[in-house]
Each structure stands twice: as C-alpha cells, then as structure tokens.
XYZ file of C-alpha atoms in Angstrom:
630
model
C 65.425 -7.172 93.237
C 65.603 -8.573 89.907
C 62.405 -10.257 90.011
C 60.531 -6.707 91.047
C 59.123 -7.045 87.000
C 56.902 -3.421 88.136
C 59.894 -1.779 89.766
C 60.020 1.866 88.031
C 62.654 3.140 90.602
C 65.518 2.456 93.579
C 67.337 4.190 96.048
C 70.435 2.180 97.268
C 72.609 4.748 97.845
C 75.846 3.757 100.868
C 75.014 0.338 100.922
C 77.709 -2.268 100.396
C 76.538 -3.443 96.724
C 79.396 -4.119 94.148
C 77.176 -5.613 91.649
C 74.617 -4.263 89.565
C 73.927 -6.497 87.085
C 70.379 -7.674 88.814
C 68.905 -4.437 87.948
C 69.405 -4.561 84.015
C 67.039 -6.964 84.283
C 64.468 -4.520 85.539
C 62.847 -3.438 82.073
C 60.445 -0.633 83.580
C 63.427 0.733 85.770
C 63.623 4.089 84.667
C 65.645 5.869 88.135
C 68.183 4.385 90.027
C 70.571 5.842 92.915
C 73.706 3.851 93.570
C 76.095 6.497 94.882
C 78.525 5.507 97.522
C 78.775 2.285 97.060
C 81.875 -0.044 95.749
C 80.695 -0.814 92.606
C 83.174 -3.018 90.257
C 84.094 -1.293 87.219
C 82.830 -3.725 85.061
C 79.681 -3.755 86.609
C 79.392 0.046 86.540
C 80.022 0.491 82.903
C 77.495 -2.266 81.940
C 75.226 0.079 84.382
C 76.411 3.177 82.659
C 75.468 2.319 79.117
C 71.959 1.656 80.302
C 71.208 3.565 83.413
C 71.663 6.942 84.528
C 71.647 7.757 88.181
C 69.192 10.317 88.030
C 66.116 10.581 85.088
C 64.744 7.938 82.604
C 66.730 5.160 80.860
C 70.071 6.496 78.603
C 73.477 6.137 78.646
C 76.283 8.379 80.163
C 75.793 8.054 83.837
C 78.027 10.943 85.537
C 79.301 9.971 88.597
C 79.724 12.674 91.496
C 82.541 15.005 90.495
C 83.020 13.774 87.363
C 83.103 16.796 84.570
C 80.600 16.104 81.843
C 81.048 15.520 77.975
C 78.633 17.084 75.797
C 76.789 15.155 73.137
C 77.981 15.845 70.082
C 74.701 14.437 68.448
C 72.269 16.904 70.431
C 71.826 20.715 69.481
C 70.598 23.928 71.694
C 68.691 27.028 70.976
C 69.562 29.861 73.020
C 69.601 33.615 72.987
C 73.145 35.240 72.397
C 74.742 39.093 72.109
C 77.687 38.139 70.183
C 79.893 41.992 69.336
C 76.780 43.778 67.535
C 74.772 40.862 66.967
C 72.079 39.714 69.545
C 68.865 36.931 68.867
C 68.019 33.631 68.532
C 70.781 30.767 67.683
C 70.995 27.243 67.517
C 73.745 25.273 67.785
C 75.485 22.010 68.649
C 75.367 21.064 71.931
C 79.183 21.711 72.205
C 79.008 24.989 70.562
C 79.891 24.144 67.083
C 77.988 25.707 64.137
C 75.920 28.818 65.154
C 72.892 29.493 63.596
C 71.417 33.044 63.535
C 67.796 32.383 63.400
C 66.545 35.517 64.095
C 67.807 38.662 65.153
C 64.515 40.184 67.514
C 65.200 40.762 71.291
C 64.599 37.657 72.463
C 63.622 36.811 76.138
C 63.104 33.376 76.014
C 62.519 30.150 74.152
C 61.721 26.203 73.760
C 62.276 23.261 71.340
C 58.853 21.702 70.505
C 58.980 17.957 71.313
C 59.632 16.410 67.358
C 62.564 19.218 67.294
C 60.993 20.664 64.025
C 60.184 24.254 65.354
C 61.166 26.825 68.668
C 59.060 28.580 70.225
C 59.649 31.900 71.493
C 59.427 35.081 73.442
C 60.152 38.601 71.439
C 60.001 42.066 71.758
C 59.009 43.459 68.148
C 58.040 47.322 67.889
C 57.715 47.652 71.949
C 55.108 44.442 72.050
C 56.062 41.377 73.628
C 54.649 38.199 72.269
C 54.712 34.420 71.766
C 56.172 33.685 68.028
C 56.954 30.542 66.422
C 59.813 29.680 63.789
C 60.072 26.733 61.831
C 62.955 24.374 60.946
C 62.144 23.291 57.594
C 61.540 26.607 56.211
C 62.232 29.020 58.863
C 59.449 31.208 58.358
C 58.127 32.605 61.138
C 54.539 32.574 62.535
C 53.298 35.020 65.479
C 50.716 33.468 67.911
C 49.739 36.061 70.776
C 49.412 40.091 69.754
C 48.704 41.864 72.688
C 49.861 44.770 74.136
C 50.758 43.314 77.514
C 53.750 40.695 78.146
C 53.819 37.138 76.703
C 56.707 35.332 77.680
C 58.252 31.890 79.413
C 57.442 29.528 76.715
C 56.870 25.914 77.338
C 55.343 23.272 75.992
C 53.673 19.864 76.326
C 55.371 16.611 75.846
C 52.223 15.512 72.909
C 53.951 19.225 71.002
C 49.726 20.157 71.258
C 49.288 23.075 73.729
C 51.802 25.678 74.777
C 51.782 27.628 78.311
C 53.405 30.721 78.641
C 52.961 33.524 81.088
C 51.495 36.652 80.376
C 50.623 40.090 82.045
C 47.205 40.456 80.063
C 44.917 39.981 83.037
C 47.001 42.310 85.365
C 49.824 40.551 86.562
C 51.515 37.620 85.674
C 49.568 34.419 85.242
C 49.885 31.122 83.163
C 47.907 30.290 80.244
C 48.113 27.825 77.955
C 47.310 27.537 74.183
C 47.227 25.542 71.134
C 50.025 25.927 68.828
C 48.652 27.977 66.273
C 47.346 30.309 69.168
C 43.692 29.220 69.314
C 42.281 27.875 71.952
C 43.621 30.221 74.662
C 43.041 29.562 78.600
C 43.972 31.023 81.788
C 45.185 28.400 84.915
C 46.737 30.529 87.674
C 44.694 33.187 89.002
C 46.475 34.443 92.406
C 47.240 37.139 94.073
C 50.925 37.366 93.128
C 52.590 36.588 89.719
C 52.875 33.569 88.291
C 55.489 32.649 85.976
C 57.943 29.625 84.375
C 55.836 26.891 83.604
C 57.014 23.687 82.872
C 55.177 20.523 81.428
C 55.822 16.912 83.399
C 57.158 14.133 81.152
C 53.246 12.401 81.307
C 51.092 16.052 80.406
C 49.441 15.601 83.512
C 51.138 18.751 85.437
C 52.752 22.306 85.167
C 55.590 23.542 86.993
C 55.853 27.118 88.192
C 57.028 29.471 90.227
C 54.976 32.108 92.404
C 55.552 34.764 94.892
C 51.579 34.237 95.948
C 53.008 33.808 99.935
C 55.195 37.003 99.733
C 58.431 35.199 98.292
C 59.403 33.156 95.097
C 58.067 29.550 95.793
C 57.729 26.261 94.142
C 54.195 24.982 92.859
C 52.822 22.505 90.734
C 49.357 22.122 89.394
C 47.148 19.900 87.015
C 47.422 21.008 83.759
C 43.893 22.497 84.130
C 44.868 24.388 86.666
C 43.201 22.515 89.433
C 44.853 20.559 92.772
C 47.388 23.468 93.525
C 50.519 21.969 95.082
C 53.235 24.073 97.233
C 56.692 22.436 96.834
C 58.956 24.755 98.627
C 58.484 27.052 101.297
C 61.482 29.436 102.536
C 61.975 33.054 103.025
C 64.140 33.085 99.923
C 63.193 33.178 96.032
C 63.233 29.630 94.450
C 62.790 30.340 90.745
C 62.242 28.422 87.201
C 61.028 25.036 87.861
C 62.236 22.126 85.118
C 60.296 18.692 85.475
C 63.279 15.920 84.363
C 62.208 13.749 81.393
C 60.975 10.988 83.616
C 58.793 13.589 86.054
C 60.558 12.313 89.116
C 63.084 15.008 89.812
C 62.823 18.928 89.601
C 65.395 21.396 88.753
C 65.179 25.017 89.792
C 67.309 27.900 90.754
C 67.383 29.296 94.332
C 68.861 32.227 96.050
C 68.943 30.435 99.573
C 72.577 30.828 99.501
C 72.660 34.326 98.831
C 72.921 34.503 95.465
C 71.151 31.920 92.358
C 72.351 28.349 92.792
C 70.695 25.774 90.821
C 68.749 22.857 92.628
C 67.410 19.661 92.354
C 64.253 17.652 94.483
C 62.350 15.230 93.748
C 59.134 16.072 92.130
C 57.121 16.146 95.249
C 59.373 18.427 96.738
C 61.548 16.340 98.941
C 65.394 15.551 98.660
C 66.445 18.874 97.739
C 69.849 19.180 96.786
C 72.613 22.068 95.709
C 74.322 21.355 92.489
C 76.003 24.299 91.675
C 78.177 26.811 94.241
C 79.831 30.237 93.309
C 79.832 33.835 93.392
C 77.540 34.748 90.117
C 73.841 34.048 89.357
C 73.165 30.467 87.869
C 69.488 30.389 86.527
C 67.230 28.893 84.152
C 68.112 24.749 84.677
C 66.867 22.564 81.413
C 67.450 18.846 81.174
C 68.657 17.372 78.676
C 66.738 14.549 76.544
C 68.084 11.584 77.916
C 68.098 13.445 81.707
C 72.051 12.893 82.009
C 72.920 16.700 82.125
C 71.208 20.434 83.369
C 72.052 23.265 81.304
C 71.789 26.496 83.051
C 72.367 30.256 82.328
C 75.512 31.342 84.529
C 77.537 34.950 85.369
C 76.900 38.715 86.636
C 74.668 40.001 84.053
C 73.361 40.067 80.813
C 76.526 41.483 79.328
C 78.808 38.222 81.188
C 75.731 35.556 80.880
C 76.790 31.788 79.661
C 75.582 28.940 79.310
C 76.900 26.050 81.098
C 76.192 21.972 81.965
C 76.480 19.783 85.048
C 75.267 16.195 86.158
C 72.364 16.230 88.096
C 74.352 14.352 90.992
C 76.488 17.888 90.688
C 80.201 17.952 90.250
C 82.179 20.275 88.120
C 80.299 22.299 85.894
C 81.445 22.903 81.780
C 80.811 25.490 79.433
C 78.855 24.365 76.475
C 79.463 27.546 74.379
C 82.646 29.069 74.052
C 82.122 31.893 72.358
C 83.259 35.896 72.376
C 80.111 37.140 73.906
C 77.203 36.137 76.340
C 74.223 33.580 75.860
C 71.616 32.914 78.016
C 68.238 30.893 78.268
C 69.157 27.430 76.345
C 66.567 24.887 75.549
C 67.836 21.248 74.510
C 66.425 19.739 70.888
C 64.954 16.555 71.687
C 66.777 13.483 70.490
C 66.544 12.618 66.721
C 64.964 16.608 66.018
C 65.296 17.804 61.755
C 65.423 21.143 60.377
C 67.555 24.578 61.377
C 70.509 23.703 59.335
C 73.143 25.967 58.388
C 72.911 28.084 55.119
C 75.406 26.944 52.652
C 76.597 29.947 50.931
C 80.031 31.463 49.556
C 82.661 32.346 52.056
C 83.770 36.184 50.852
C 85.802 37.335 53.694
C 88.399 35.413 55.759
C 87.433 36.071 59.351
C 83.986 34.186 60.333
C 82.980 37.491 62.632
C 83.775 39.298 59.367
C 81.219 37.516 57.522
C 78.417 37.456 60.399
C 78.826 41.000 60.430
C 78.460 42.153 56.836
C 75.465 39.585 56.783
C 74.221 41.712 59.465
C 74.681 45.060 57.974
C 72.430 44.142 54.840
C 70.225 42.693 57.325
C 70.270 38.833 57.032
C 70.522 36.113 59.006
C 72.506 33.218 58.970
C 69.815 31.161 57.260
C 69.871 33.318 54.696
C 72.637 33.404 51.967
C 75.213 36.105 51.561
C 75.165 36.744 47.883
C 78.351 39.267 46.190
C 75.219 41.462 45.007
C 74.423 42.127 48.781
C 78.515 43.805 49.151
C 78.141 46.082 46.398
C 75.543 48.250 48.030
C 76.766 48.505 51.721
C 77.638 51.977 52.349
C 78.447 51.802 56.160
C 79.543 49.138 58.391
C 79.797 49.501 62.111
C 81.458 46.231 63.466
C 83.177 47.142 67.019
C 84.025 44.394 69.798
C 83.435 41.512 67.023
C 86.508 39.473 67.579
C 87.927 40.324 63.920
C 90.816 39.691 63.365
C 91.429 39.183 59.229
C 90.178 41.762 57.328
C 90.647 39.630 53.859
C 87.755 39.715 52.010
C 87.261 43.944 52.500
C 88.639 44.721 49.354
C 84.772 43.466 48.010
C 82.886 46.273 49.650
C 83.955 49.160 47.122
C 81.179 51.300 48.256
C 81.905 51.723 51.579
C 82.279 54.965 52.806
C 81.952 54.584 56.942
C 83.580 51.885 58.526
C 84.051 51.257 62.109
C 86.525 48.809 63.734
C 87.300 49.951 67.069
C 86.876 48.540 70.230
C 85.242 50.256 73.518
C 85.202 49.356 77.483
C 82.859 50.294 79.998
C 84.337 52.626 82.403
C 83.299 52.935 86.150
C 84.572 54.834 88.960
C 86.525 53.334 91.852
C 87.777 54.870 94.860
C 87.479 57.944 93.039
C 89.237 56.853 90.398
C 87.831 56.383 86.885
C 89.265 53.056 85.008
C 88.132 50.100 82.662
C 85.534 48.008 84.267
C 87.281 44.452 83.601
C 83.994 42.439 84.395
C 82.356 44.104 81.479
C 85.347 45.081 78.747
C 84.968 41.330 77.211
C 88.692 41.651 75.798
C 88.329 38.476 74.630
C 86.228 39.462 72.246
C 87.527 42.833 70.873
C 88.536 43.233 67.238
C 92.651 42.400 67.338
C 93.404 43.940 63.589
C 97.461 44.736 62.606
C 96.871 44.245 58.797
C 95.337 47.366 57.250
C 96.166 45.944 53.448
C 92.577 45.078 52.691
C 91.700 48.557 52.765
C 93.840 49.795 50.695
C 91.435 50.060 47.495
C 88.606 51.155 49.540
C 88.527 53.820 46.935
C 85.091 56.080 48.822
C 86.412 55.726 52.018
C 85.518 58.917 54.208
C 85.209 57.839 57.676
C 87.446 55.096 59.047
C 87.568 54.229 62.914
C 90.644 52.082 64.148
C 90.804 52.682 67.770
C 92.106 50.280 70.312
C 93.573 47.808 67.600
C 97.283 46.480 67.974
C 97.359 47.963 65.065
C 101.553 49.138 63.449
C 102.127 49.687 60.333
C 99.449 51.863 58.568
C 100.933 52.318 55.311
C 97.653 51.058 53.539
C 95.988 54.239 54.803
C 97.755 56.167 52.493
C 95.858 54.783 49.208
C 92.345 56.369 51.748
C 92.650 59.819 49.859
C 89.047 60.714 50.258
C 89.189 60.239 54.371
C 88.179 63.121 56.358
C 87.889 61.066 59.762
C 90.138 59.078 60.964
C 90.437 57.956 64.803
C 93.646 55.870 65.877
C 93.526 55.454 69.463
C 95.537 53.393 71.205
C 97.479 51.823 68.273
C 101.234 50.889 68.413
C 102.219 52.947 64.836
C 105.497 54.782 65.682
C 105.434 56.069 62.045
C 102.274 58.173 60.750
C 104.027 59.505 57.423
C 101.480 57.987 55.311
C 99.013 60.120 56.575
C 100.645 62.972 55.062
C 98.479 62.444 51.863
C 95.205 62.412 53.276
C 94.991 66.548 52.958
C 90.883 66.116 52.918
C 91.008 65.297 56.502
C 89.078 67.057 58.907
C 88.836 65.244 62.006
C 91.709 63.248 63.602
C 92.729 61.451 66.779
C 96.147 59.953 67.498
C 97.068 57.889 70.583
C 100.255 56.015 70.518
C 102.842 55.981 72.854
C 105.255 54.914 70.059
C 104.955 58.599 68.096
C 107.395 61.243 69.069
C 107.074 62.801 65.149
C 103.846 64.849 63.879
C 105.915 66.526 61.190
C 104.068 64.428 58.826
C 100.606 66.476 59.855
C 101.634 69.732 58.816
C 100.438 68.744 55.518
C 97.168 68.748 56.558
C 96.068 71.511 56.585
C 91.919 71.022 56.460
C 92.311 69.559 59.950
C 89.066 71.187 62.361
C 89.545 68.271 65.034
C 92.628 67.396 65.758
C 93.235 64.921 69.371
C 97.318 63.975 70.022
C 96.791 61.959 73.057
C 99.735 59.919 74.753
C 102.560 60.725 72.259
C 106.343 61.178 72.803
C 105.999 64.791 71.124
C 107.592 67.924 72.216
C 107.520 69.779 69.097
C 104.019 71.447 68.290
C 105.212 73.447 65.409
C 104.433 71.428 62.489
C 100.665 72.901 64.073
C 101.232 76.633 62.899
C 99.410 76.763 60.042
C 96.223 74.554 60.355
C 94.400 77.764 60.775
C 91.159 76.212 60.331
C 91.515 74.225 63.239
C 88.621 74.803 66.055
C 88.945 72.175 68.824
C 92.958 70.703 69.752
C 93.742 68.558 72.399
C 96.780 67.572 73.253
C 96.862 65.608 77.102
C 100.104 63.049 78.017
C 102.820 64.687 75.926
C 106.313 66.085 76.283
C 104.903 69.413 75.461
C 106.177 72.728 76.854
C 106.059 75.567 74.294
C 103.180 76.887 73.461
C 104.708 79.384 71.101
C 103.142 77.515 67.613
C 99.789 77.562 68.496
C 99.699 81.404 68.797
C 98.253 81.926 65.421
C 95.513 79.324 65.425
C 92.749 82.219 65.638
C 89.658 79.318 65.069
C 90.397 77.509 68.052
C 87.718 77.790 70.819
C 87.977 74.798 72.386
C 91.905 74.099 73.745
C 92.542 70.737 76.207
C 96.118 70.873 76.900
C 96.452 67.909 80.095
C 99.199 66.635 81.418
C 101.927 67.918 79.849
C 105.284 69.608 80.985
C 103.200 73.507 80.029
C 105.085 76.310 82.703
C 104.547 79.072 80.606
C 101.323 80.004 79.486
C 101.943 83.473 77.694
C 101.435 82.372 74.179
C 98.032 81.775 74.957
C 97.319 85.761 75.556
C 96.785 85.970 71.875
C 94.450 83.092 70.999
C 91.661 85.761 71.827
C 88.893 83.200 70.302
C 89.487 80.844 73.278
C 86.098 79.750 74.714
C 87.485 76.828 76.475
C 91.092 76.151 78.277
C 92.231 72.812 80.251
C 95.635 73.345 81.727
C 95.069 70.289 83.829
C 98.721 68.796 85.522
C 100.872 70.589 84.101
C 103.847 72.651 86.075
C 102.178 76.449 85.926
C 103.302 79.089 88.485
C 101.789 82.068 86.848
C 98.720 82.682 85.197
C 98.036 86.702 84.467
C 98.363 86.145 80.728
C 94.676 84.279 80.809
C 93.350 86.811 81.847
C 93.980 88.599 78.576
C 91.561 86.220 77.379
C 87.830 87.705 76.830
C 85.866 85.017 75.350
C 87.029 82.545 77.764
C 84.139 80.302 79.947
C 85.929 77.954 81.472
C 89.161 77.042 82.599
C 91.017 73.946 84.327
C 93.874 74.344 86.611
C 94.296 71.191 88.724
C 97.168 69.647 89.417
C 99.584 72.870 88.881
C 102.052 74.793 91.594
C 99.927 77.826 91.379
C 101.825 80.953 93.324
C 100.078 82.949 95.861
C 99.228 85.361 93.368
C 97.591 82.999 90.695
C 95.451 81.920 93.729
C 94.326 84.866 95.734
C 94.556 87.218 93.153
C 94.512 85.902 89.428
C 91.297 82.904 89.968
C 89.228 85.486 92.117
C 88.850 88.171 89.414
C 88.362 85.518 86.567
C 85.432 84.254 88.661
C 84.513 87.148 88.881
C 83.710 87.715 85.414
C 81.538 84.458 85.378
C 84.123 82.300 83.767
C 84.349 79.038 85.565
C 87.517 78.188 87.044
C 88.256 74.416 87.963
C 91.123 74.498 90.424
C-alpha cells in the first residue's frame, strides 16, 4: 500500500496485519480502520501519534473500549443552569475555568471556524433569534429579528455564511446567511420541518434532519439546496446530523433503540454504528477538531442534562464537565481559537459559587469585573441550590436586607405517597453552610432564609436584631437561645429534630407566623402570651396539652399534625379559629369543636374517633358547611 501516493482512505479492519508503518508513508491518508487486528505496540503508537482510526490526520487514536482523555489545550461553549444561574459558558475542554458569557436563555450555539466568536440561539423579550458574541471584546451583535423562531446555528468551514433553521416561512426550514445577517436565503422547502444543519468539512454540503416522510430522517443537500439526498430511512426519529472534520463519517442521535443513542455512518449513509447504550437521552453529537472524540448532551431532562465524550469507535463514555448543575448543547473551539478569556478581577468572598452569585445579583457576567462598589448597593440576594459552602466574604454586603440560602427539592407523588424526587433534588449541588459567623455584622438584616443547611450552632444570629423572618428548616441546632434577642420577629419556622426547648421564644413576643415542625417539644407554654400570633403550626412533636394556647385569641389558622393531642377541649375557647388540622393524632372525642363558630375547615385523619365523633359529632359540623376531612 505504501506506494498508493493518492490513497485518502483504508479499511483493513480483522485482517492479520501487525505492522503499520507502510501507511505513514501515505501523505494524503486522512482515514484509516485497523481494528481487530494484532498490531505491535510499537507500531501502534507510531500509528497513534499520526493517525486516528476514524476522521482526518491527528494524534490520540482511541482504541475500542478505551476511556478517553480530554485535551487540555481545546475549550467548549455550551449552555449551563448552574443553582440560579443559566446561559452561555465557555470552558476548557475538561471543565476547568467557566466563563459566563451571557446570561439569555440560550437554545443553542457554535464556534465560528478561527475560534474568535460563537454564534448563537436566544430567547430575548419572548423573540427567538440568531445573535453573535465576540471573543476579543465580547460585545454582542444580533443578526435575525423576527418574530418567528431562529435557531440551530451552524456554520461553514470558510467562517462566511451561517445556516440556521427558522419557523419564518411556516414551519421549520433551513436558511443560510452571511455573518453579519445580510444576504439571507431559504434551501429546504418541504412539507415537514427541517432542522440541524450541519456544514461538510469541503462547504460543498449541509446536513439535516427532516420528518418530510412522516418520521425524523437523515438528509443531506448541496449547500444551495439542490441534489436532495435521503441517508436513513426507519420508522424511528434519527436526529442532529454532525459531518466529522474530514466529511467521511456522520454523527447523529437515534431513538431506534427506544430511547436517544448517538450514532455514527459514513457520510453516504452506510456503516451505521451504535456508540453509546443506556437508559437516558444522549443527543446533540459534535466532533471534535482533530475528529478523535464526539461530545454529546446526555441524561433525563433539562434539569439532569450533561455533557459527555466518547471515541468514535465507541467505548466508555467520560464526563467533560463536572459541575453542580446541568449543561447541554456543547460546540468544540477549533484548534489554535483566541479570545473569551476569563475576567481578572478581585476575589471578595471565599466560596467561588459565592462570588458567581453576587456577580449575578448586580447583574454581571463573568467577563465583567466584580468591583467592591458593586457590594455596597445589593439589597437582596437570593442564592438557593448554589453549592455554597463558605460564606467568608459576607461581612462586605452591609446593605443587605433579604438574603436567601436555603435549599429546595422537587416533590412528586408515588404510590400515593408524596416524597423527594431524587432524579431532580441535585443534592450535590445544594448550599452545605454550618458557619453562620459572616453574618454576624449584617447590621440591616430583615429577612434571612437558612432552610435545609447542616447548619448547628447559630449563635451569630443573635448580632441579626433587625430580623423579622427567619426560616430554619431542617437544621441540626439543638440550642435556639440566641434567638431570644431577635424580639422584632414576626415570622418564624423551626425544624430540627435536635430541639426539645422553645423556652427561649417566649421572648418574642411580635411573632404572627410561627411553624415548630419536627421538634422533641412537649411543653407549649412558653406560647401563652404571643397574643399577636395568627397562623401556628406545630406537626411531629411530643405535644399533648393544649392548655397554653387557650388565650391566643388572633389565631385563625391552627395546624396541629402528628402529635400525641387526645384532648381537644382547650380549643373550645379559641373562638377566632377559621382553620383546624388535628391530623394523626390519638383523639376519641371531639364535641368541644363544635363550640367553635368561625370554623371552615377541619382535619381529622388518622385519629381513633368514637362512634359518637363519627355518626354524630362530623354530621352536624357538615352540616353547618364547615368542611370536615376525615
């Protein structure tokens, strides 16, 4: 073979060939299958660090199986929703150094050819359209404005024209454009919708997918939209076409197996083969520069979305970005790309999430500098399932008067059971604060939301004298004496399973909200004289007497579940009662509620009710339209 001076590319796959040397040789080789074969190891690293087995001349040739190792010298764009933050980033290839270029609702993007700008798909004020941000200055420049749907970015190898798909005409089509905008044609015009594009390494064809034949197929066209081309044809979707940097191989995701695998054939449609196999979607393929790797978007949903590589020969897929949050829809920079570096600018607060979020709240990106004039006007900061976990650096925002640090889950019903929905909660990446001391001096402090922190020791809440909300749910303090102090409080919520002491509330006597959730407690006295009180709840305690609440005349609204409640006459004299839940609790008798005028509703599951309560007691409160949950 090594006289074949025009050979551009070789199949020799399960063959008996040990050497390879012959086909170095071969200077307009540019693909080359050897797999199966007993290659020497000598001879396959001399192959390696010319060859790869699939796509045009590089190094790193990834054998089947093999995991792969990311460049560190290459960089992707890609959309992420990282705690509050969602947009446009660009990073390393192996995840290192995020870049925040902008934070719009993204949909989708590309890396021009010389890697100076990115090209993308937004949604700005309900209009979706094609913008385009620069890596030398990072301004921005908006190319389509039209009030139909602009999206799937590509462009051609020369960096002149860009095709996209848009909804203008009446479905989707592809059209392509210069890249200031001008110049604006329409190729497809089928039937169906017409979407993905993808340039071939020479400019001479586009890529797409269409569901013109009833499903999701394959096509390829010339680039003026002529000699029309079906690739694939199944009864399944086959989806987002990517021409390899040589133009002889195709990547694209199918469902053929039931869900989205992503696929490989050559680029006339033949040799298709599976590269990926599991249970979630894996969409979007993109080839790297030199053609040694596909990146792909991988997981359930939006919320669980990642971004992963394999070899195109398949093997074990790796995560490229291992980061608290999702990412989706990467785009490789091509080799030896400038611009969209980092932002140097002073470090004020210890925890990196920290920072990205106050950069956030005064509305910056990170290619644009935090400066200590920017902290002394932020009045509110919302920064819940960021992965903080140092607050150092709070102490600077001494105008704060709102801050939220608590974590939330998504909770779905199962078997008729309502619990945390794992697949979505994203633990990983929930705020995991236990040292409050940064907020001690946070002198304008009224609102301050800790919930679902491991946090203990809250002694640095007692310096918070201006607080009047203040939610700690699920925390591990067993000791809540510092809260004593904070007398301006009007709304709190305590869920611990470590307190079994609330003598330190009866200070607090401005309370109008009050939640004790999940406490040791069996005393509610230190309660009596919050008489401004209006809604208490008090669910998972060791609660029986009800005798201290009797002169809380302001309370409408009373939620007393799962406790150890069997006597419920104390609650004949809270006449302002508009709402009762007596859920699980051990009542026999309830004739004293019926003492009760103002009352609406009441819950009663989950108690030993006698005959009486049942067939006498329920009937004739029902009957005076209150609604009785039993």
């Amino acid at each position: 073979l090594a006289g074949l001076a025009r050979l551009e590319g070789v199949i020799l796959d399960n063959n008996e060939i040990t050497d390879l040397a012959p086909l170095l040789e071969l200077e307009r080789l540019e693909s080359a299958e050897v797999e199966n074969n007993p290659v020497t190891a000598e001879s396959l690293a001399a192959f390696e660090a010319v060859f790869e087995e699939m796509g045009s001349k590089g190094p790193g040739i990834l054998t089947e199986g093999e995991v792969p190792v990311l460049p560190g010298d290459s960089r992707i764009a890609f959309v992420a929703r990282w705690g509050n933050s969602a947009g446009l980033y660009v990073t390393q290839a192996d995840g290192d150094r995020p870049i925040n270029l902008s934070e719009s609702h993204i949909f989708n993007l590309a890396w021009s050819p010389d890697g100076r700008s990115i090209a993308f798909s937004a949604s700005v004020k309900g209009n979706t359209d094609i913008y385009l941000i620069y890596g030398d200055s990072y301004r921005q420049v908006r190319l389509t404005d039209h009030p139909k749907v602009d999206s799937n970015v590509a462009w051609s190898p020369d960096g002149e024209w860009i095709a996209f798909t848009s909804s203008r005409s009446g479905d989707n089509e592809i059209y392509v454009m210069r890249v200031d905008g001008s110049d604006m044609r329409q190729l497809t015009e089928s039937a169906g919708h017409d979407w993905s594009s993808s340039w071939s390494a020479d400019g001479e064809w586009l890529a797409f997918h269409s569901d013109r034949d009833g499903d999701n197929e394959i096509y390829v066209m010339r680039v003026d939209g002529s000699d029309v081309r079906q690739l694939t044809d199944n009864e399944v979707g086959d989806f987002s076409p990517a021409y390899s940097p040589n133009r002889g191989w195709i990547a694209f995701s199918s469902d053929r197996d039931g869900d989205n695998e992503v696929y490989v054939m050559r680029a006339d449609g033949s040799e298709v083969r599976q590269l990926t196999d599991n249970e979630v979607r894996d969409i979007g393929p993109t080839w790297s520069p030199d053609g040694a790797l596909i990146a792909f978007t991988s997981g359930e949903d939006y919320e669980s979305y990642g971004i992963y590589a394999i070899s195109p020969t398949g093997g074990q897929p790796v995560e490229m970005i291992d980061h608290s949050g999702a990412e989706s829809n990467p785009s490789w920079s091509p080799a030896g790309g400038s611009g969209f570096e980092p932002v140097v600018e002073q470090i004020f607060f210890a925890d990196e999430a920290l920072q990205r979020a106050v950069r956030q709240a005064v509305g910056k990106t990170s290619i644009q500098a935090l400066e200590e004039t920017d902290l002394l006007g932020i009045e509110k900061l919302k920064v819940q399932n960021a992965g903080i976990t140092d607050l150092g650096g709070m102490e600077r925002l001494q105008a704060l008067e709102e801050l939220d640090l608590g974590n939330w889950s998504i909770i779905k019903e199962v078997d008729g059971q309502w619990m945390i929905d794992s697949s979505k909660s994203q633990s990983e990446q929930w705020n995991q604060i236990r040292d409050l001391s940064p907020l001690a001096g946070l002198s304008k402090l009224k609102e301050l939301n800790l919930s679902q922190n491991p946090v203990g020791d809250i002694s640095p809440l007692a310096q918070l004298t201006q607080l009047t909300q203040l939610s700690l749910v699920f925390v591990y303090t067993d000791d809540i004496s510092p809260l004593s102090g904070l007398t301006r409080l009007t709304h709190l919520s305590l869920n611990s399973e470590y307190i079994d002491d609330i003598s330190p509330l009866e200070s607090l006597a401005n309370l109008e909200e009050l939640t004790l959730e999940n406490c040791q407690i069996k005393d509610l006295s230190p309660l009596a004289g919050m008489d401004q009180l209006g809604v208490l709840t008090v669910s998972g305690t060791e609660v029986w007497d009800l005798e201290p609440l009797t002169e809380l005349e302001k309370v409408r609204a009373l939620i007393l579940v799962n406790n150890r409640i069997d006597d419920v006459t104390p609650l004949a004299l809270m006449s302002g009662l508009v709402r009762l839940d007596l859920t699980n609790n051990q009542i026999l008798e309830i004739v004293p509620l019926l003492e009760l005028e103002n009352i609406t509703s009441i819950g009663l599951k989950g108690n030993p009710l006698d005959e009486v309560a049942r067939e006498v007691d329920i009937p004739a409160l029902r009957g005076r339209g209150v609604r009785v949950i039993y």
